[in-house]
Structures are given as C-alpha cells and as structure tokens.
Coordinates of C-alpha atoms and ligand atoms in Angstrom, one line a residue:
X1 CA 0.0 0.0 0.0
X2 CA 1.6 3.3 -1.2
X3 CA -0.3 6.3 0.3
X4 CA -2.7 6.0 3.2
X5 CA -4.9 9.0 2.9
X6 CA -8.6 8.5 2.9
X7 CA -8.5 6.7 -0.4
X8 CA -5.4 4.6 0.4
X9 CA -6.9 3.5 3.7
X10 CA -10.1 2.5 1.9
X11 CA -8.0 0.5 -0.6
X12 CA -6.1 -1.0 2.3
X13 CA -9.2 -2.1 4.1
X14 CA -10.6 -3.7 1.0
X15 CA -7.3 -5.4 0.2
X16 CA -7.1 -6.7 3.8
X17 CA -10.5 -8.4 3.3
X18 CA -9.7 -10.1 0.0
X19 CA -8.5 -13.6 0.5
X20 CA -6.2 -13.6 -2.6
X21 CA -4.3 -10.5 -1.3
X22 CA -1.6 -10.6 1.3
X23 CA -0.5 -7.1 2.4
X24 CA 3.3 -7.1 2.3
X25 CA 3.9 -3.5 3.4
X26 CA 2.6 0.0 3.7
X27 CA 4.2 3.4 2.9
X28 CA 3.2 6.9 3.7
X29 CA 5.3 10.0 4.4
X30 CA 2.8 11.9 6.5
X31 CA 4.3 12.3 10.0
X32 CA 1.0 11.3 11.6
X33 CA 1.1 7.9 9.8
X34 CA 4.7 6.9 9.3
X35 CA 5.9 4.5 12.0
X36 CA 2.4 3.6 13.2
X37 CA 1.0 0.0 13.2
X38 CA -0.9 -0.5 9.9
X39 CA -3.7 -2.2 11.9
X40 CA -4.2 1.0 13.8
X41 CA -4.3 3.1 10.7
X42 CA -6.7 0.8 8.9
X43 CA -8.7 0.1 12.1
X44 CA -8.6 -3.6 11.3
X45 CA -6.3 -6.6 11.4
X46 CA -3.2 -5.9 9.2
X47 CA 0.5 -6.6 9.5
X48 CA 3.5 -4.4 10.2
X49 CA 4.2 -0.7 10.6
X50 CA 3.8 2.1 8.1
X51 CA 7.2 2.9 6.6
X52 CA 8.3 6.2 5.1
X53 CA 10.9 5.0 2.7
X54 CA 9.3 3.5 -0.4
X55 CA 12.5 2.1 -2.0
X56 CA 13.5 0.4 1.2
X57 CA 10.0 -1.0 1.8
X58 CA 9.8 -2.4 -1.8
X59 CA 13.3 -3.9 -1.5
X60 CA 12.3 -5.6 1.8
X61 CA 8.8 -6.7 0.9
X62 CA 9.2 -7.5 -2.8
X63 CA 5.4 -7.1 -3.5
X64 CA 3.9 -8.4 -6.7
X65 CA 1.8 -5.3 -6.9
X66 CA 1.6 -1.8 -5.4
X67 CA -1.8 -0.1 -4.7
X68 CA -0.8 3.6 -5.1
X69 CA -2.8 6.5 -3.9
X70 CA -0.7 9.6 -3.1
X71 CA -1.5 12.3 -5.7
X72 CA -3.4 13.5 -8.8
X73 CA -0.6 15.0 -10.9
X74 CA 1.8 12.9 -12.8
X75 CA 4.9 15.1 -12.5
X76 CA 4.5 14.9 -8.7
X77 CA 4.1 11.2 -8.4
X78 CA 6.5 10.2 -11.2
X79 CA 9.5 9.5 -8.8
X80 CA 7.2 7.2 -6.7
X81 CA 6.1 5.3 -9.8
X82 CA 9.6 5.0 -11.1
X83 CA 10.7 3.6 -7.7
X84 CA 8.0 0.9 -8.1
X85 CA 9.1 0.2 -11.7
X86 CA 12.7 -0.2 -10.7
X87 CA 11.6 -2.6 -8.0
X88 CA 9.8 -4.6 -10.6
X89 CA 6.4 -4.2 -8.7
X90 CA 3.3 -3.8 -10.8
X91 CA 1.2 -0.7 -10.0
X92 CA -2.4 0.3 -9.9
X93 CA -2.6 4.0 -9.1
X94 CA -5.4 6.4 -8.4
X95 CA -3.3 9.2 -10.0
X96 CA -5.9 10.8 -12.3
X97 CA -3.3 12.0 -14.8
X98 CA -2.0 8.5 -15.1
X99 CA -5.3 7.2 -16.4
X100 CA -4.5 8.5 -19.9
X101 CA -1.2 10.3 -19.8
X102 CA -0.4 10.3 -23.5
X103 CA -1.7 13.8 -24.3
X104 CA -0.9 16.0 -21.3
X105 CA 2.4 14.3 -20.5
X106 CA 3.8 12.9 -23.7
X107 CA 7.4 12.6 -22.6
X108 CA 6.6 11.3 -19.0
X109 CA 4.3 8.7 -20.5
X110 CA 7.1 7.5 -22.8
X111 CA 9.6 7.4 -19.9
X112 CA 7.1 5.5 -17.7
X113 CA 6.4 3.0 -20.4
X114 CA 10.1 2.4 -21.1
X115 CA 10.9 2.0 -17.4
X116 CA 7.9 -0.3 -16.8
X117 CA 8.9 -2.5 -19.7
X118 CA 12.5 -2.6 -18.4
X119 CA 11.2 -3.6 -15.0
X120 CA 8.9 -6.2 -16.5
X121 CA 6.0 -4.6 -14.7
X122 CA 2.6 -3.2 -15.6
X123 CA 1.4 0.3 -14.6
X124 CA -2.2 1.4 -14.7
X125 CA -4.0 4.6 -13.6
X126 CA -7.6 4.1 -12.6
X127 CA -10.4 4.8 -10.1
X128 CA -14.0 5.7 -10.1
X129 CA -13.5 8.8 -12.3
X130 CA -11.3 9.0 -14.2
X131 CA -11.0 5.3 -14.7
X132 CA -14.6 4.1 -14.8
X133 CA -17.8 6.2 -14.9
X134 CA -17.0 8.8 -17.6
X135 CA -14.8 6.6 -19.7
X136 CA -14.6 2.8 -19.2
X137 CA -18.4 2.5 -18.7
X138 CA -19.1 4.6 -21.7
X139 CA -16.7 2.5 -23.8
X140 CA -18.4 -0.7 -22.6
X141 CA -21.8 0.7 -23.5
X142 CA -20.6 1.6 -27.0
X143 CA -20.1 -2.1 -27.6
X144 CA -23.8 -2.4 -28.6
X145 CA -23.6 0.4 -31.1
X146 CA -22.9 -0.1 -34.8
X147 CA -21.8 3.5 -34.9
X148 CA -21.5 6.3 -32.4
X149 CA -22.1 9.9 -33.5
X150 CA -21.9 11.7 -30.2
X151 CA -21.3 11.0 -26.5
X152 CA -22.7 13.1 -23.7
X153 CA -21.3 12.4 -20.2
X154 CA -22.6 13.8 -17.0
X155 CA -21.5 13.2 -13.4
X156 CA -23.3 15.1 -10.6
X157 CA -22.0 14.7 -7.1
X158 CA -23.6 16.2 -4.0
X159 CA -20.5 17.3 -2.1
X160 CA -22.6 18.0 1.0
X161 CA -22.7 14.2 1.5
X162 CA -19.0 13.8 1.0
X163 CA -15.7 14.4 2.8
X164 CA -14.9 18.0 3.8
X165 CA -11.7 17.6 1.7
X166 CA -13.8 17.2 -1.4
X167 CA -15.9 20.2 -0.5
X168 CA -12.8 22.3 -0.3
X169 CA -11.4 20.8 -3.5
X170 CA -14.5 22.0 -5.5
X171 CA -14.5 25.4 -4.0
X172 CA -17.8 25.1 -1.9
X173 CA -18.1 28.2 0.2
X174 CA -15.8 30.5 -1.7
X175 CA -17.0 33.8 -3.2
X176 CA -17.3 33.7 -6.9
X177 CA -14.2 36.0 -7.2
X178 CA -12.2 33.7 -5.0
X179 CA -13.3 30.7 -7.0
X180 CA -12.3 32.4 -10.3
X181 CA -8.9 33.3 -8.9
X182 CA -8.3 29.8 -7.7
X183 CA -9.4 28.4 -11.0
X184 CA -7.1 30.8 -12.9
X185 CA -4.2 29.6 -10.7
X186 CA -4.5 26.0 -11.9
X187 CA -4.5 22.8 -9.9
X188 CA -8.1 23.3 -8.9
X189 CA -11.3 21.4 -9.6
X190 CA -11.8 17.8 -10.8
X191 CA -8.7 16.3 -12.3
X192 CA -9.0 13.8 -15.1
X193 CA -11.9 15.1 -17.2
X194 CA -9.7 15.5 -20.3
X195 CA -8.1 12.1 -19.6
X196 CA -11.6 10.5 -19.6
X197 CA -12.4 12.2 -23.0
X198 CA -9.2 11.1 -24.6
X199 CA -9.6 7.5 -23.5
X200 CA -13.1 7.4 -24.8
X201 CA -12.0 9.0 -28.1
X202 CA -9.2 6.5 -28.5
X203 CA -11.7 3.6 -27.9
X204 CA -14.1 5.0 -30.5
X205 CA -11.3 5.7 -33.0
X206 CA -11.8 9.5 -32.9
X207 CA -8.9 11.8 -33.4
X208 CA -10.0 14.9 -31.6
X209 CA -8.9 18.2 -33.2
X210 CA -9.7 20.1 -30.1
X211 CA -10.7 19.3 -26.5
X212 CA -11.7 22.4 -24.6
X213 CA -12.2 22.4 -20.8
X214 CA -13.9 25.1 -18.7
X215 CA -14.1 25.4 -15.0
X216 CA -16.7 27.6 -13.5
X217 CA -18.3 28.2 -10.1
X218 CA -21.7 26.8 -9.4
X219 CA -23.5 29.6 -7.6
X220 CA -25.6 28.9 -4.5
X221 CA -28.6 30.9 -3.2
X222 CA -26.3 32.9 -0.9
X223 CA -24.2 34.1 -3.8
X224 CA -21.2 32.0 -2.7
X225 CA -20.0 29.1 -4.8
X226 CA -21.6 25.8 -3.8
X227 CA -19.2 23.9 -5.9
X228 CA -17.9 23.6 -9.5
X229 CA -19.2 23.1 -13.0
X230 CA -16.5 21.7 -15.2
X231 CA -17.1 21.0 -18.9
X232 CA -15.1 19.5 -21.7
X233 CA -16.1 19.6 -25.4
X234 CA -14.3 17.5 -27.9
X235 CA -14.5 18.2 -31.6
X236 CA -13.4 16.7 -34.9
X237 CA -13.2 19.6 -37.2
X238 CA -16.3 21.7 -36.4
X239 CA -18.3 18.6 -35.3
X240 CA -18.8 18.2 -31.5
X241 CA -18.5 14.5 -30.7
X242 CA -18.0 14.6 -26.9
X243 CA -19.7 16.8 -24.3
X244 CA -18.8 16.1 -20.7
X245 CA -19.9 17.8 -17.5
X246 CA -18.8 17.2 -14.0
X247 CA -21.0 19.1 -11.6
X248 CA -19.8 18.8 -8.0
X249 CA -21.9 21.0 -5.7
X250 CA -23.5 21.1 -2.3
X251 CA -27.2 20.0 -2.7
X252 CA -26.9 18.9 -6.3
X253 CA -29.0 15.9 -7.3
X254 CA -26.4 13.2 -7.6
X255 CA -26.5 11.0 -10.7
X256 CA -24.3 9.6 -13.5
X257 CA -25.7 9.8 -17.0
X258 CA -24.2 8.5 -20.3
X259 CA -25.9 9.1 -23.6
X260 CA -24.6 7.7 -26.8
X261 CA -26.2 9.1 -29.9
X262 CA -25.8 6.5 -32.6
X263 CA -27.2 3.3 -34.1
X264 CA -28.8 2.2 -31.8
X265 CA -28.9 5.1 -29.3
X266 CA -28.0 4.1 -25.7
X267 CA -28.9 6.1 -22.6
X268 CA -28.0 5.1 -19.1
X269 CA -28.6 6.8 -15.8
X270 CA -27.3 5.7 -12.5
X271 CA -29.6 7.1 -9.9
X272 CA -27.8 8.6 -7.0
X273 CA -24.5 8.3 -8.9
X274 CA -21.7 5.8 -8.1
X275 CA -20.3 6.5 -4.6
X276 CA -16.9 7.8 -5.3
X277 CA -14.6 6.7 -2.4
X278 CA -16.0 3.2 -2.0
X279 CA -16.0 2.7 -5.7
X280 CA -12.5 3.9 -6.1
X281 CA -11.2 1.3 -3.7
X282 CA -13.2 -1.3 -5.5
X283 CA -12.0 -0.4 -9.0
X284 CA -8.3 -0.3 -7.8
X285 CA -8.5 -3.7 -6.0
X286 CA -10.6 -5.3 -8.7
X287 CA -8.2 -4.1 -11.4
X288 CA -5.2 -5.5 -9.5
X289 CA -5.9 -9.1 -10.6
X290 CA -6.2 -8.1 -14.2
X291 CA -3.0 -6.1 -14.1
X292 CA -1.0 -9.1 -12.9
X293 CA -2.0 -10.8 -16.1
X294 CA -1.4 -7.8 -18.4
X295 CA 1.5 -7.1 -20.7
X296 CA 4.5 -5.1 -19.2
X297 CA 4.4 -1.4 -19.8
X298 CA 2.2 1.6 -19.2
X299 CA -1.4 0.5 -19.9
X300 CA -4.9 2.0 -19.7
X301 CA -8.3 0.5 -18.8
X302 CA -8.7 -0.1 -22.6
X303 CA -6.0 -2.8 -22.3
X304 CA -7.7 -4.8 -19.6
X305 CA -10.6 -7.3 -19.8
X306 CA -13.6 -6.1 -17.9
X307 CA -12.9 -5.8 -14.2
X308 CA -15.4 -7.4 -11.9
X309 CA -16.4 -7.2 -8.3
X310 CA -16.7 -10.2 -6.0
X311 CA -20.0 -11.9 -5.1
X312 CA -20.7 -12.0 -1.4
X313 CA -20.3 -15.4 0.3
Ligands
NAP401 N1 -9.1 8.2 -10.2 C1 -10.0 8.4 -9.3 O1 -11.2 8.1 -9.5 C2 -9.7 8.9 -7.9 C3 -10.7 8.8 -6.9 C4 -10.4 9.3 -5.6 C5 -9.1 9.8 -5.4 N2 -8.2 9.9 -6.4 C6 -6.9 10.5 -6.1 O2 -6.2 9.6 -5.3 C7 -5.2 10.4 -4.5 C8 -5.3 10.0 -3.1 O3 -6.5 10.5 -2.5 P1 -6.7 10.9 -1.0 O4 -7.9 11.6 -0.9 O5 -6.4 9.7 -0.1 O6 -5.5 11.9 -0.9 P2 -4.7 12.4 0.4 O7 -5.6 12.5 1.6 O8 -3.9 13.6 0.0 O9 -3.7 11.2 0.8 C9 -2.5 11.0 0.1 C10 -1.5 10.4 1.1 O10 -0.3 10.0 0.4 C11 0.8 10.6 1.1 N3 1.9 10.8 0.3 C12 2.1 11.9 -0.5 N4 3.3 11.8 -1.2 C13 3.9 10.7 -0.8 C14 5.1 10.0 -1.1 N5 6.0 10.6 -1.9 N6 5.4 8.9 -0.5 C15 4.5 8.3 0.4 N7 3.3 8.9 0.7 C16 3.0 10.0 0.1 C17 0.2 11.8 1.8 O11 1.1 12.3 2.8 P3 1.1 13.9 3.1 O12 -0.3 14.2 3.6 O13 2.1 14.1 4.1 O14 1.4 14.6 1.8 C18 -1.1 11.3 2.3 O15 -1.0 10.7 3.5 C19 -5.6 11.9 -4.7 O16 -4.7 12.4 -5.7 C20 -7.0 11.8 -5.3 O17 -7.3 12.9 -6.1 C21 -8.5 9.5 -7.6

C-alpha cells in the first residue's frame, strides 16, 4: 500500500479483506502515519508498521503489486512510480493524470512505459472517475452500437454528503471571485476530465482536433460558490463529438448519466451516482488481478478485460 490518505486507507481495508491479497507492506510520508502500526491506521487486522521510505520497503517486501494513492498530478508522483518500476512491482494507481497520460504528459508517458517494460512490470492509472464512470463505462456501452455519432457524459456529485476535503477541493463556500482566482491559478477542480475524454476518443477511433475544458463556479442561493461546474467539449473539425460535464456542488442531485447518440442510441442513468470513495477502492483492487496478467508497460483501462467485483459469500 503506497499512500494511506482517505483513499489509500479505503483501498487497504478492502485489500485486507480479500483472500487472494496478502499485504506485504505500507508506505506513507505523513508524519502522523509513518511508524504507526498499519492495523491502527486501517482500524482492522493488518500486518507491520507504516514505513516512510518506499524504496526500502519495496526492497524488503518485494510485492507483486503496489496499490498507489498519493496524488493527482503525474509530475508529482513520477518519482514514486519510477521507484515501483525499478523494484519490478506492478502498479495500480489512483493518480488521475496516469489514467490516460499520452496527451498531457507525452514525454513522461514514454519514460514510464520504457521503465515499466525494463522492470517487466505493468502500470495502470484508474479509479471511479477517471477510470470508470465517464470513460470505461461509456466505452463498454458503445459495444452495442454499430456506430456512435456523439457522446454526452454527466456526473453530478452532491458534495454536502462527501468528505470536507472534497468540498474544499471543489470550492464550496468560496466567493465567486475567490473561485475564479483559484481556477485561474490552476491545480483546482476535478482532475481527469480530459483524460476520460481522450480515453473514450481512442476507444471509438476518434482523433479529436480540439478538447476544450472550462471550470466555473456553481453559484448557490447565498451568492457563494456551492461547488464547481466543469465541462469538456471534444471536436473533430467543427463537429462536436464529446460533451462532458462534472458538476460537484452542495445540494446537487447526484447521478451519472451517459448518452450515446448512434445506431442504436443508448442512454443510461445511474440514480444517485456511483459513490466515489467506496467505488475507487473497488476499482483499484478489482483491477489489480487483471494487471498481474497484463503485458508489461504503461497501460490504460482499454488494455484490460472487464474488471469485476466479488460476489458475497
Ligand atoms: N481516479 C479516481 O477516480 C480517484 C478517486 C479518488 C481519489 N483519487 C486521487 O487519489 C489520490 C489519493 O486520494 P486521498 O484523498 O487519499 O489523498 P490524500 O488524503 O492527500 O492522501 C495521500 C496520502 O499520500 C501521502 N503521500 C504523498 N506523497 C507521498 C510520497 N511521496 N510517499 C508516500 N506517501 C506520500 C500523503 O502524505 P502527506 O499528507 O504528508 O502529503 C497522504 O497521506 C488523490 O490524488 C486523489 O485525487 C483518484
């Protein structure tokens, strides 16, 4: 387990419950976590202490696979991923930019792929979104279409029901001006919307000429932002082929909605939306088994057979 924030702990708890998984070690640099018994951090039976030196932990434990959940931005987590590659450990990571790194980080993607192959390991970025709802699920649905003309993706999350960290991340409670200033500064809002669109476009054989993303505040009744409205529009020439919206706001009516205009048309709504944190742990752990059987190198969800959950006993 590499990274034991809220998501890494959720992944760790699920991994500890899966019979086919033996936890070989845990790493986190946060001073409040490093050195503590893993069982205490996960609040369940688990072996060993949380270590703060990933290279040393990997050399000692020699895990087949690393479940990685430390950050969203590829340049930040690159050294961690390279440490795993050099230790020959496969990786499933929640890093959003890793889910489809070939556009935003062309050179880093090449480097990771080369190092992964050299280490004879496989590296995958995934999670609930990006990783599943606005990309893999839409790709799977397209399997019943003879032809797809247009895809509309919508994910609405009611952040009032979610962790405070997420509420802060989407700007809930900021003034509209504060929100706009944060958005202009970068590293704000949902990460991975473009990655979802690119992955979907690759699956459908679309070479997008443009993919424009906008991040705006979602105003509440009190005039403050109650969250964010993030859109992406993908075009081939002048033709819009992908329209995606992530609305994360306090009090929003949560749902996931995928609409494929094509032959035949397909429209799917998930009432209430897929619960983000629980689903992310599931996607990561469920993908782990597939990654062990995948070819070495940097891969995406498009390279894996469908991931599945586990039936209760
Ligand atoms: N793809 C998806 O669908 C999806 C879904 C959910 C979350 N995510 C992403 O997954 C990541 C983890 O989420 P989270 O909410 O658990 O984040 P978090 O609360 O920030 O936890 C990350 C943990 O990793 C630690 N860490 C950072 N750099 C490290 C390093 N070099 N070595 C070891 N540990 C390190 C952090 O320590 P410090 O606190 O000391 O930095 C922290 O304890 C986030 O980037 C999040 O956006 C993706």
